[in-house]
Amino acid sequence: MKTRSLLLAATILTTFLTAASCGPAQEPTPTTPNPTSLDGAVLFAAYCAECHGANAEGTDRGSRITPDSPAILNRTEEQLISLVQFHRAALGLSPQQAAALASFLRDHQAMRFLAFAAAPKIMINYFR
């Protein structure tokens, strides 16, 4: 009799736990890039996209840029900021702008937002 009661209790508990775990699936919490990286995305669209491409895919005038590229990975934060500040295009960025652009170049999530940063420019050109 005790075995039967324990078996029934185990079955009920298993059924309850299974039902509880079958609730609605939770959406993964989206991560957003930090605000500095988003500022860098806007700067990229304004200053870099002409040579490096709207999505940093590279062109005949500028190389492809990804957070995993050696030019990004093999530099310290200070070196990357210096590279941005003293880029051959002589962009004339302030130290804060150079830091924001460097942060953007390192931020995988912000790179995904690049198309949105370029969107206003695309829309303006579309309606001309």
GROMACS .gro file of C-alpha atoms in nm:
model
  128
    1MET     CA    1   0.000   0.000   0.000
    2LYS     CA    2   0.282   0.243   0.088
    3THR     CA    3   0.455   0.164  -0.239
    4ARG     CA    4   0.137   0.242  -0.428
    5SER     CA    5   0.098   0.577  -0.244
    6LEU     CA    6   0.460   0.671  -0.311
    7LEU     CA    7   0.423   0.579  -0.678
    8LEU     CA    8   0.107   0.788  -0.704
    9ALA     CA    9   0.277   1.084  -0.530
   10ALA     CA   10   0.580   1.055  -0.759
   11THR     CA   11   0.354   1.044  -1.066
   12ILE     CA   12   0.159   1.351  -0.952
   13LEU     CA   13   0.481   1.539  -0.872
   14THR     CA   14   0.633   1.449  -1.209
   15THR     CA   15   0.317   1.556  -1.390
   16PHE     CA   16   0.309   1.885  -1.200
   17LEU     CA   17   0.676   1.961  -1.270
   18THR     CA   18   0.635   1.873  -1.637
   19ALA     CA   19   0.331   2.097  -1.669
   20ALA     CA   20   0.509   2.382  -1.491
   21SER     CA   21   0.806   2.360  -1.723
   22CYS     CA   22   0.582   2.365  -2.031
   23GLY     CA   23   0.467   2.721  -1.972
   24PRO     CA   24   0.503   2.984  -2.239
   25ALA     CA   25   0.855   3.021  -2.366
   26GLN     CA   26   1.023   3.336  -2.249
   27GLU     CA   27   1.172   3.560  -2.511
   28PRO     CA   28   1.545   3.602  -2.471
   29THR     CA   29   1.630   3.939  -2.330
   30PRO     CA   30   1.776   4.140  -2.615
   31THR     CA   31   2.107   4.301  -2.542
   32THR     CA   32   2.170   4.645  -2.672
   33PRO     CA   33   2.504   4.802  -2.734
   34ASN     CA   34   2.625   5.061  -2.490
   35PRO     CA   35   2.544   5.425  -2.573
   36THR     CA   36   2.906   5.506  -2.653
   37SER     CA   37   2.907   5.232  -2.915
   38LEU     CA   38   2.588   5.369  -3.067
   39ASP     CA   39   2.750   5.713  -3.089
   40GLY     CA   40   3.038   5.538  -3.263
   41ALA     CA   41   2.795   5.376  -3.508
   42VAL     CA   42   2.666   5.719  -3.608
   43LEU     CA   43   3.024   5.842  -3.646
   44PHE     CA   44   3.108   5.538  -3.857
   45ALA     CA   45   2.815   5.609  -4.088
   46ALA     CA   46   2.919   5.973  -4.120
   47TYR     CA   47   3.297   5.940  -4.150
   48CYS     CA   48   3.393   5.583  -4.239
   49ALA     CA   49   3.118   5.424  -4.448
   50GLU     CA   50   3.221   5.603  -4.766
   51CYS     CA   51   3.547   5.406  -4.781
   52HIS     CA   52   3.475   5.101  -4.563
   53GLY     CA   53   3.117   5.043  -4.682
   54ALA     CA   54   2.782   5.110  -4.515
   55ASN     CA   55   2.800   4.775  -4.335
   56ALA     CA   56   3.181   4.778  -4.292
   57GLU     CA   57   3.203   4.515  -4.566
   58GLY     CA   58   3.497   4.694  -4.727
   59THR     CA   59   3.537   4.858  -5.066
   60ASP     CA   60   3.818   4.921  -5.309
   61ARG     CA   61   3.901   5.230  -5.098
   62GLY     CA   62   3.890   5.074  -4.750
   63SER     CA   63   3.925   4.733  -4.588
   64ARG     CA   64   3.652   4.523  -4.429
   65ILE     CA   65   3.617   4.586  -4.056
   66THR     CA   66   3.486   4.338  -3.800
   67PRO     CA   67   3.531   4.315  -3.423
   68ASP     CA   68   3.726   3.992  -3.489
   69SER     CA   69   3.970   4.140  -3.741
   70PRO     CA   70   4.336   4.146  -3.635
   71ALA     CA   71   4.344   4.526  -3.672
   72ILE     CA   72   4.089   4.542  -3.389
   73LEU     CA   73   4.178   4.235  -3.179
   74ASN     CA   74   4.554   4.290  -3.169
   75ARG     CA   75   4.535   4.645  -3.035
   76THR     CA   76   4.481   4.779  -2.686
   77GLU     CA   77   4.200   5.028  -2.635
   78GLU     CA   78   4.450   5.317  -2.640
   79GLN     CA   79   4.612   5.189  -2.960
   80LEU     CA   80   4.276   5.156  -3.130
   81ILE     CA   81   4.175   5.509  -3.027
   82SER     CA   82   4.507   5.637  -3.162
   83LEU     CA   83   4.454   5.447  -3.487
   84VAL     CA   84   4.111   5.606  -3.526
   85GLN     CA   85   4.236   5.956  -3.434
   86PHE     CA   86   4.534   5.948  -3.666
   87HIS     CA   87   4.376   5.750  -3.949
   88ARG     CA   88   4.511   5.825  -4.294
   89ALA     CA   89   4.183   5.998  -4.384
   90ALA     CA   90   4.257   6.264  -4.119
   91LEU     CA   91   3.901   6.265  -3.995
   92GLY     CA   92   3.961   6.537  -3.736
   93LEU     CA   93   3.771   6.356  -3.462
   94SER     CA   94   3.785   6.476  -3.102
   95PRO     CA   95   3.932   6.235  -2.844
   96GLN     CA   96   3.577   6.156  -2.724
   97GLN     CA   97   3.461   6.082  -3.078
   98ALA     CA   98   3.766   5.864  -3.143
   99ALA     CA   99   3.695   5.672  -2.821
  100ALA     CA  100   3.329   5.624  -2.922
  101LEU     CA  101   3.430   5.500  -3.266
  102ALA     CA  102   3.688   5.263  -3.113
  103SER     CA  103   3.424   5.130  -2.872
  104PHE     CA  104   3.189   5.073  -3.165
  105LEU     CA  105   3.453   4.884  -3.362
  106ARG     CA  106   3.505   4.643  -3.070
  107ASP     CA  107   3.136   4.595  -2.993
  108HIS     CA  108   2.985   4.294  -3.175
  109GLN     CA  109   2.630   4.398  -3.090
  110ALA     CA  110   2.678   4.753  -3.212
  111MET     CA  111   2.812   4.628  -3.544
  112ARG     CA  112   2.471   4.464  -3.595
  113PHE     CA  113   2.308   4.804  -3.551
  114LEU     CA  114   2.524   4.955  -3.825
  115ALA     CA  115   2.252   4.936  -4.088
  116PHE     CA  116   2.022   5.138  -3.862
  117ALA     CA  117   2.288   5.404  -3.811
  118ALA     CA  118   2.323   5.439  -4.187
  119ALA     CA  119   1.946   5.439  -4.245
  120PRO     CA  120   1.888   5.818  -4.211
  121LYS     CA  121   2.149   5.888  -4.479
  122ILE     CA  122   1.994   5.626  -4.706
  123MET     CA  123   1.647   5.772  -4.650
  124ILE     CA  124   1.766   6.127  -4.723
  125ASN     CA  125   1.927   6.015  -5.048
  126TYR     CA  126   1.614   5.818  -5.140
  127PHE     CA  127   1.388   6.123  -5.119
  128ARG     CA  128   1.616   6.361  -5.313
   0.00000   0.00000   0.00000
